[in-house]
Short mmCIF file of C-alpha atoms in Angstrom, two decimals:
data_model
loop_
_atom_site.label_atom_id
_atom_site.label_comp_id
_atom_site.label_asym_id
_atom_site.label_seq_id
_atom_site.Cartn_x
_atom_site.Cartn_y
_atom_site.Cartn_z
CA UNK A 1 -108.20 -56.45 115.86
CA UNK A 2 -104.86 -57.23 114.11
CA UNK A 3 -104.23 -55.49 110.82
CA UNK A 4 -104.08 -57.84 107.78
CA UNK A 5 -100.67 -58.48 106.24
CA UNK A 6 -99.95 -56.74 102.99
CA UNK A 7 -98.75 -58.81 100.05
CA UNK A 8 -95.03 -58.25 100.69
CA UNK A 9 -95.35 -59.13 104.37
CA UNK A 10 -97.37 -62.25 103.55
CA UNK A 11 -94.78 -63.47 101.03
CA UNK A 12 -91.95 -62.89 103.50
CA UNK A 13 -93.80 -64.74 106.26
CA UNK A 14 -94.81 -67.72 104.15
CA UNK A 15 -91.38 -67.90 102.55
CA UNK A 16 -89.71 -68.02 105.93
CA UNK A 17 -92.14 -70.69 107.11
CA UNK A 18 -91.56 -72.77 103.97
CA UNK A 19 -87.79 -72.50 104.30
CA UNK A 20 -87.95 -73.50 107.97
CA UNK A 21 -90.20 -76.47 107.19
CA UNK A 22 -88.04 -77.63 104.29
CA UNK A 23 -84.88 -77.35 106.32
CA UNK A 24 -86.24 -79.15 109.39
CA UNK A 25 -84.62 -82.61 109.60
CA UNK A 26 -86.50 -85.72 110.56
CA UNK A 27 -86.12 -86.37 114.26
CA UNK A 28 -84.92 -89.84 115.14
CA UNK A 29 -83.75 -91.73 118.19
CA UNK A 30 -81.71 -94.90 118.24
CA UNK A 31 -83.58 -98.18 118.48
CA UNK A 32 -83.49 -99.62 121.97
CA UNK A 33 -81.74 -102.98 122.31
CA UNK A 34 -84.96 -104.46 123.65
CA UNK A 35 -86.49 -104.18 120.17
CA UNK A 36 -89.03 -101.57 121.21
CA UNK A 37 -90.31 -99.04 118.71
CA UNK A 38 -87.91 -96.06 118.46
CA UNK A 39 -89.11 -92.74 119.84
CA UNK A 40 -89.02 -90.80 116.56
CA UNK A 41 -91.56 -88.34 115.31
CA UNK A 42 -91.66 -89.69 111.75
CA UNK A 43 -90.68 -92.98 110.12
CA UNK A 44 -87.20 -93.10 108.62
CA UNK A 45 -87.65 -93.10 104.83
CA UNK A 46 -85.28 -95.59 103.22
CA UNK A 47 -87.61 -96.80 100.50
CA UNK A 48 -87.77 -94.22 97.67
CA UNK A 49 -84.14 -93.27 96.89
CA UNK A 50 -84.61 -89.62 97.80
CA UNK A 51 -81.83 -87.13 98.50
CA UNK A 52 -82.00 -86.58 102.29
CA UNK A 53 -80.37 -83.15 101.94
CA UNK A 54 -83.54 -81.86 100.30
CA UNK A 55 -83.54 -79.14 97.63
CA UNK A 56 -80.45 -76.95 97.54
CA UNK A 57 -80.59 -73.43 98.93
CA UNK A 58 -80.47 -72.13 95.36
CA UNK A 59 -83.48 -74.25 94.38
CA UNK A 60 -85.42 -73.13 97.47
CA UNK A 61 -84.69 -69.47 96.70
CA UNK A 62 -85.77 -69.97 93.09
CA UNK A 63 -89.07 -71.47 94.21
CA UNK A 64 -89.72 -68.60 96.57
CA UNK A 65 -88.87 -66.06 93.88
CA UNK A 66 -91.29 -67.83 91.52
CA UNK A 67 -94.29 -67.68 93.90
CA UNK A 68 -95.70 -64.70 92.02
CA UNK A 69 -95.70 -66.81 88.84
CA UNK A 70 -97.99 -69.42 90.35
CA UNK A 71 -100.88 -67.73 88.56
CA UNK A 72 -99.12 -68.01 85.20
CA UNK A 73 -98.51 -70.90 82.86
CA UNK A 74 -94.98 -72.22 82.68
CA UNK A 75 -94.07 -71.82 79.01
CA UNK A 76 -91.12 -69.45 79.44
CA UNK A 77 -89.58 -71.53 82.24
CA UNK A 78 -89.98 -74.68 80.16
CA UNK A 79 -88.19 -73.19 77.19
CA UNK A 80 -85.40 -71.80 79.37
CA UNK A 81 -84.87 -75.16 81.06
CA UNK A 82 -84.82 -77.01 77.74
CA UNK A 83 -82.30 -74.54 76.35
CA UNK A 84 -80.08 -74.85 79.42
CA UNK A 85 -80.06 -78.66 79.23
CA UNK A 86 -79.47 -78.60 75.48
CA UNK A 87 -76.47 -76.30 75.83
CA UNK A 88 -74.95 -78.49 78.55
CA UNK A 89 -75.45 -81.70 76.54
CA UNK A 90 -74.36 -80.32 73.17
CA UNK A 91 -77.72 -80.74 71.43
CA UNK A 92 -80.47 -78.42 70.24
CA UNK A 93 -83.55 -77.66 72.35
CA UNK A 94 -85.55 -79.79 69.92
CA UNK A 95 -83.68 -82.80 71.30
CA UNK A 96 -84.92 -82.08 74.85
CA UNK A 97 -88.37 -82.76 76.25
CA UNK A 98 -89.69 -82.39 79.78
CA UNK A 99 -92.09 -84.40 81.90
CA UNK A 100 -93.54 -84.56 85.40
CA UNK A 101 -90.64 -86.63 86.71
CA UNK A 102 -88.94 -89.38 84.75
CA UNK A 103 -92.12 -91.41 85.32
CA UNK A 104 -93.79 -89.31 82.65
CA UNK A 105 -90.83 -89.67 80.30
CA UNK A 106 -91.11 -93.46 80.66
CA UNK A 107 -94.89 -93.36 80.30
CA UNK A 108 -94.76 -91.31 77.10
CA UNK A 109 -92.18 -93.62 75.51
CA UNK A 110 -93.88 -96.79 76.73
CA UNK A 111 -97.17 -95.62 75.26
CA UNK A 112 -95.69 -94.38 71.98
CA UNK A 113 -93.93 -97.67 71.25
CA UNK A 114 -96.25 -100.07 73.06
CA UNK A 115 -99.49 -99.25 71.24
CA UNK A 116 -101.06 -101.80 68.91
CA UNK A 117 -99.16 -104.73 70.32
CA UNK A 118 -95.63 -103.36 70.09
CA UNK A 119 -93.09 -105.54 71.86
CA UNK A 120 -90.78 -104.23 74.57
CA UNK A 121 -87.65 -105.87 76.03
CA UNK A 122 -86.66 -105.17 79.66
CA UNK A 123 -84.32 -106.64 82.25
CA UNK A 124 -85.69 -108.70 85.12
CA UNK A 125 -85.71 -107.23 87.64
CA UNK A 126 -85.34 -103.62 86.61
CA UNK A 127 -87.29 -100.44 87.20
CA UNK A 128 -90.81 -101.67 86.52
CA UNK A 129 -92.53 -98.49 85.33
CA UNK A 130 -91.56 -98.82 81.68
CA UNK A 131 -92.99 -102.33 81.44
CA UNK A 132 -96.17 -101.28 83.26
CA UNK A 133 -96.80 -98.26 81.05
CA UNK A 134 -96.07 -100.15 77.84
CA UNK A 135 -98.24 -103.08 78.94
CA UNK A 136 -101.10 -100.68 79.71
CA UNK A 137 -100.82 -99.44 76.12
CA UNK A 138 -101.17 -103.00 74.82
CA UNK A 139 -97.52 -104.02 74.49
CA UNK A 140 -96.13 -107.51 74.91
CA UNK A 141 -93.29 -107.46 77.44
CA UNK A 142 -90.22 -109.70 77.16
CA UNK A 143 -88.39 -109.93 80.51
CA UNK A 144 -84.75 -111.01 80.31
CA UNK A 145 -83.14 -112.29 83.56
CA UNK A 146 -80.08 -110.50 84.92
CA UNK A 147 -76.67 -112.14 84.76
CA UNK A 148 -76.58 -114.83 87.47
CA UNK A 149 -73.12 -113.88 88.76
CA UNK A 150 -73.16 -110.06 88.84
CA UNK A 151 -76.93 -109.33 88.78
CA UNK A 152 -76.38 -106.81 85.98
CA UNK A 153 -78.38 -106.40 82.79
CA UNK A 154 -77.61 -109.26 80.39
CA UNK A 155 -77.12 -107.21 77.24
CA UNK A 156 -76.20 -110.22 75.12
CA UNK A 157 -79.46 -111.96 76.01
CA UNK A 158 -81.41 -108.75 75.49
CA UNK A 159 -79.80 -108.35 72.08
CA UNK A 160 -80.81 -111.89 71.11
CA UNK A 161 -84.37 -111.24 72.32
CA UNK A 162 -84.74 -108.11 70.19
CA UNK A 163 -86.44 -109.66 67.19
CA UNK A 164 -88.43 -107.97 64.43
CA UNK A 165 -91.53 -107.35 66.53
CA UNK A 166 -89.66 -105.42 69.22
CA UNK A 167 -90.07 -101.64 69.09
CA UNK A 168 -88.43 -100.57 72.34
CA UNK A 169 -85.62 -101.91 74.55
CA UNK A 170 -85.26 -100.56 78.09
CA UNK A 171 -81.77 -100.26 79.59
CA UNK A 172 -81.63 -98.95 83.17
CA UNK A 173 -77.96 -98.19 83.86
CA UNK A 174 -77.17 -98.13 86.76
CA UNK A 175 -79.92 -100.65 87.25
CA UNK A 176 -82.71 -100.24 89.77
CA UNK A 177 -83.11 -102.16 92.15
CA UNK A 178 -79.72 -103.88 92.01
CA UNK A 179 -77.56 -100.75 91.74
CA UNK A 180 -75.27 -102.59 89.32
CA UNK A 181 -73.54 -100.99 86.35
CA UNK A 182 -72.84 -102.35 82.87
CA UNK A 183 -69.53 -101.53 81.21
CA UNK A 184 -69.80 -98.35 79.14
CA UNK A 185 -68.26 -99.88 76.02
CA UNK A 186 -70.70 -102.79 76.20
CA UNK A 187 -73.67 -100.43 76.57
CA UNK A 188 -72.53 -98.30 73.65
CA UNK A 189 -71.94 -101.33 71.41
CA UNK A 190 -75.35 -102.67 72.41
CA UNK A 191 -77.09 -99.37 71.65
CA UNK A 192 -75.41 -99.00 68.27
CA UNK A 193 -76.35 -102.54 67.27
CA UNK A 194 -79.87 -102.80 68.67
CA UNK A 195 -80.85 -99.27 67.59
CA UNK A 196 -80.83 -100.54 63.99
CA UNK A 197 -83.83 -102.74 64.91
CA UNK A 198 -85.61 -100.88 67.72
CA UNK A 199 -85.44 -97.74 69.83
CA UNK A 200 -83.16 -98.13 72.86
CA UNK A 201 -84.32 -96.28 75.95
CA UNK A 202 -81.47 -95.69 78.43
CA UNK A 203 -82.61 -94.67 81.90
CA UNK A 204 -79.84 -92.59 83.52
CA UNK A 205 -81.76 -91.53 86.63
CA UNK A 206 -78.77 -92.27 88.89
CA UNK A 207 -75.92 -91.28 86.59
CA UNK A 208 -74.73 -88.41 88.84
CA UNK A 209 -74.05 -90.87 91.66
CA UNK A 210 -71.72 -93.11 89.64
CA UNK A 211 -68.10 -92.76 90.74
CA UNK A 212 -66.64 -95.36 88.38
CA UNK A 213 -64.21 -93.39 86.17
CA UNK A 214 -64.97 -95.70 83.25
CA UNK A 215 -68.67 -94.80 83.28
CA UNK A 216 -70.07 -92.49 80.61
CA UNK A 217 -73.49 -91.37 79.49
CA UNK A 218 -75.04 -92.46 76.21
CA UNK A 219 -76.06 -88.90 75.30
CA UNK A 220 -73.41 -88.79 72.51
CA UNK A 221 -75.43 -91.45 70.68
CA UNK A 222 -78.41 -89.09 70.70
CA UNK A 223 -76.14 -86.33 69.47
CA UNK A 224 -75.04 -88.58 66.58
CA UNK A 225 -78.61 -89.34 65.51
CA UNK A 226 -79.10 -92.92 66.70
CA UNK A 227 -82.47 -94.39 67.69
CA UNK A 228 -81.74 -93.79 71.39
CA UNK A 229 -83.72 -92.03 74.12
CA UNK A 230 -82.07 -90.92 77.36
CA UNK A 231 -84.10 -90.16 80.49
CA UNK A 232 -82.89 -88.12 83.44
CA UNK A 233 -84.56 -86.78 86.57
CA UNK A 234 -84.31 -83.98 89.11
CA UNK A 235 -85.84 -86.30 91.73
CA UNK A 236 -82.62 -87.96 92.86
CA UNK A 237 -79.37 -86.06 93.36
CA UNK A 238 -81.06 -82.66 92.90
CA UNK A 239 -83.53 -83.38 95.73
CA UNK A 240 -86.69 -82.33 93.86
CA UNK A 241 -88.67 -85.59 94.00
CA UNK A 242 -91.83 -83.91 95.25
CA UNK A 243 -91.78 -81.31 92.48
CA UNK A 244 -91.86 -83.89 89.66
CA UNK A 245 -89.32 -82.70 87.08
CA UNK A 246 -87.76 -85.05 84.56
CA UNK A 247 -86.41 -84.76 81.05
CA UNK A 248 -85.56 -86.83 78.03
CA UNK A 249 -83.09 -86.44 75.19
CA UNK A 250 -83.70 -87.89 71.77
CA UNK A 251 -83.44 -87.13 68.06
CA UNK A 252 -86.03 -84.41 67.31
CA UNK A 253 -88.34 -86.71 65.33
CA UNK A 254 -88.30 -89.26 68.17
CA UNK A 255 -88.86 -86.53 70.76
CA UNK A 256 -91.86 -85.29 68.77
CA UNK A 257 -93.34 -88.79 68.54
CA UNK A 258 -92.95 -89.37 72.26
CA UNK A 259 -94.26 -85.99 73.43
CA UNK A 260 -97.47 -86.53 71.49
CA UNK A 261 -98.46 -88.63 74.53
CA UNK A 262 -97.76 -86.07 77.24
CA UNK A 263 -100.56 -85.54 79.75
CA UNK A 264 -101.56 -82.27 81.32
CA UNK A 265 -99.09 -79.43 81.18
CA UNK A 266 -95.94 -81.30 82.18
CA UNK A 267 -93.71 -79.58 84.73
CA UNK A 268 -95.26 -77.03 87.08
CA UNK A 269 -93.87 -73.50 87.25
CA UNK A 270 -92.22 -73.83 90.68
CA UNK A 271 -90.65 -77.13 89.66
CA UNK A 272 -89.28 -75.63 86.46
CA UNK A 273 -87.68 -72.70 88.28
CA UNK A 274 -86.28 -74.97 90.99
CA UNK A 275 -84.82 -77.25 88.31
CA UNK A 276 -83.18 -74.30 86.57
CA UNK A 277 -81.40 -73.36 89.78
CA UNK A 278 -80.58 -76.97 90.69
CA UNK A 279 -79.08 -77.74 87.29
CA UNK A 280 -76.60 -74.89 87.72
CA UNK A 281 -75.77 -75.74 91.34
CA UNK A 282 -72.75 -77.99 90.82
CA UNK A 283 -71.53 -77.44 94.39
CA UNK A 284 -74.71 -79.03 95.76
CA UNK A 285 -74.33 -82.00 93.42
CA UNK A 286 -70.75 -82.48 94.60
CA UNK A 287 -71.80 -82.30 98.27
CA UNK A 288 -74.63 -84.77 97.65
CA UNK A 289 -72.24 -87.21 95.95
CA UNK A 290 -69.85 -87.02 98.88
CA UNK A 291 -72.58 -87.49 101.49
CA UNK A 292 -73.96 -90.42 99.49
CA UNK A 293 -70.56 -92.11 99.21
CA UNK A 294 -70.05 -91.88 102.97
CA UNK A 295 -73.52 -93.27 103.65
CA UNK A 296 -72.92 -96.12 101.22
CA UNK A 297 -69.69 -97.12 102.97
CA UNK A 298 -71.51 -97.07 106.31
CA UNK A 299 -74.09 -99.53 105.01
CA UNK A 300 -71.38 -101.76 103.57
CA UNK A 301 -69.67 -101.88 106.99
CA UNK A 302 -72.97 -102.62 108.72
CA UNK A 303 -73.82 -105.47 106.35
CA UNK A 304 -70.29 -106.89 106.64
CA UNK A 305 -70.51 -106.76 110.43
CA UNK A 306 -73.85 -108.58 110.52
CA UNK A 307 -73.03 -111.08 107.76
CA UNK A 308 -75.45 -109.89 105.09
CA UNK A 309 -74.63 -110.29 101.43
CA UNK A 310 -75.13 -107.18 99.30
CA UNK A 311 -74.35 -105.82 95.85
CA UNK A 312 -71.82 -103.03 95.38
CA UNK A 313 -73.89 -100.05 94.34
CA UNK A 314 -73.39 -97.19 91.90
CA UNK A 315 -76.49 -95.37 93.11
CA UNK A 316 -78.05 -93.92 96.28
CA UNK A 317 -79.36 -97.30 97.48
CA UNK A 318 -77.94 -100.72 98.29
CA UNK A 319 -79.55 -104.09 97.48
CA UNK A 320 -79.09 -106.52 100.39
CA UNK A 321 -79.81 -110.24 100.51
CA UNK A 322 -82.12 -111.24 103.35
CA UNK A 323 -82.45 -114.94 102.70
CA UNK A 324 -86.13 -114.71 103.58
CA UNK A 325 -89.19 -112.98 102.10
CA UNK A 326 -88.85 -109.23 102.05
CA UNK A 327 -92.49 -108.63 103.02
CA UNK A 328 -91.95 -109.86 106.57
CA UNK A 329 -88.70 -107.93 106.88
CA UNK A 330 -90.42 -104.73 105.72
CA UNK A 331 -93.16 -105.19 108.31
CA UNK A 332 -90.63 -105.73 111.10
CA UNK A 333 -88.64 -102.68 110.01
CA UNK A 334 -91.79 -100.57 109.93
CA UNK A 335 -92.53 -101.56 113.53
CA UNK A 336 -89.04 -100.24 114.32
CA UNK A 337 -89.92 -96.96 112.62
CA UNK A 338 -88.02 -97.58 109.38
CA UNK A 339 -89.51 -97.83 105.86
CA UNK A 340 -87.49 -99.90 103.38
CA UNK A 341 -87.96 -100.86 99.72
CA UNK A 342 -90.78 -102.83 98.15
CA UNK A 343 -90.47 -106.35 96.69
CA UNK A 344 -88.81 -106.67 93.28
CA UNK A 345 -89.86 -110.00 91.76
CA UNK A 346 -88.30 -112.42 91.16
CA UNK A 347 -85.68 -111.35 93.76
CA UNK A 348 -88.17 -111.28 96.62
CA UNK A 349 -85.66 -112.33 99.28
CA UNK A 350 -83.63 -109.16 98.67
CA UNK A 351 -84.30 -105.67 100.03
CA UNK A 352 -83.46 -102.28 98.52
CA UNK A 353 -82.30 -99.83 101.20
CA UNK A 354 -82.09 -96.16 100.25
CA UNK A 355 -79.17 -94.13 101.52
CA UNK A 356 -79.92 -91.22 103.80
CA UNK A 357 -78.37 -89.12 106.56
CA UNK A 358 -76.02 -90.81 108.99
CA UNK A 359 -78.59 -90.31 111.76
CA UNK A 360 -81.22 -92.16 109.71
CA UNK A 361 -78.83 -94.96 108.84
CA UNK A 362 -77.82 -95.34 112.48
CA UNK A 363 -81.49 -95.99 113.29
CA UNK A 364 -81.67 -98.56 110.49
CA UNK A 365 -78.44 -100.24 111.63
CA UNK A 366 -79.68 -100.45 115.22
CA UNK A 367 -82.96 -101.97 114.07
CA UNK A 368 -81.12 -104.45 111.85
CA UNK A 369 -78.92 -105.54 114.77
CA UNK A 370 -82.00 -106.11 116.91
CA UNK A 371 -83.65 -108.16 114.17
CA UNK A 372 -80.45 -110.13 113.46
CA UNK A 373 -79.72 -111.08 117.08
CA UNK A 374 -80.50 -114.67 118.13
#
C-alpha cells in the first residue's frame, strides 16, 4: 500500500500540477478549406478580452506561495495591495478600494448612485454592466449614441444630457466594445465640468493597452479632489480574469460611500497575492503589450485582405463590421471551433473579436476566409 504524501510533498505535487495546467496552451489546428470543423481540443476563445499569456510567472509563484493562507481571511493582503496601488498612483490608501473584478467596482457605484431613482448617463453602446447594475437599483438610464463618424463617446452630447437629476455619468475610455479612444484633453475638460453636477465614473480597464502617446489617465483628477471615480482591473493585461481582482480610486468620502455596497469579502486571498505580484511585474506588462500589438496588426491585415471594415483599436480586441446580424456569424464561428463576442445593441451587425495568440488568430482567420468565400 503506498505511503500517504506528507504536507510538503503534497504542496510540491499540486503546485507542479497547477503550474503545468496553467502553462498548457490551447491546442488548435487550422480550419480546413472545406469548411469542416477544426480538429482542436477546445474552442478558441475570442469573446472575453482575456490575456492569452495567462498569469505571469511571478503571479503564479505568488499564488502557490499563498496556498497555506487559504484557511485565513485576506485582510493583510488587501491592505498591502491598497497601499501598493496608492503609492504608485500618488494617493493615500483611503482613496483605493478593491472588488471582485471591476464588475464589483461598477456594481457598487451603480448601486450607490442609482438607488431611489437616481439618473445615470452612459454611451450607447458601451460596456453594459454599469447600466444594468444601476437599473437594478432603480435608476433611470439615459443612453447617448456614439459619434456617427468615429464611433467614440459623444462627450458633448453626454454633457448636455447631464441635467439636475443625474447622479452618475459613465465614461469607458477606451470604449468597450468599439475600442475607440477619446482625446485626453476632451475627457479631462468633460470630467472637470460635469463633476460639478454629478459623479463621473471613468472605466480604465484597458488603459495599459493604449499606445497613443497623447493618452493619459484621469487619476490626477481623483488626486485633486474632483467628483471622479476611476476603475481598473487585473483581469485584462495582468491575466487574472479568473481570480476576480479589480480596484477603484476615488476621493475618500466617495470611496466610503461606494464600498458600503460591497458584497461578500471582496478579493480572495490567492487573487490578492497574485495581484500584488502582477502589479510589480512590469516586464510581463511590456511583453503583453507587445504581443497584443502584433496580434492587432495581424487582424487588421486579415480584415483588409477580406474586405471587412473595422475600427482602429486601443485595446485587446477589434470591432469588425459584418454587414449582417452577429448572431448568425457567432453560430457559424462556433461550428468552426471559434467563440467570438456577443451582440452589442444597437450595433448588432458588428462583432467584437478578442486578440489572442497568433495560433488562435490563424484559426480565426482561416475560418473567416471559409465563411467569406463565395
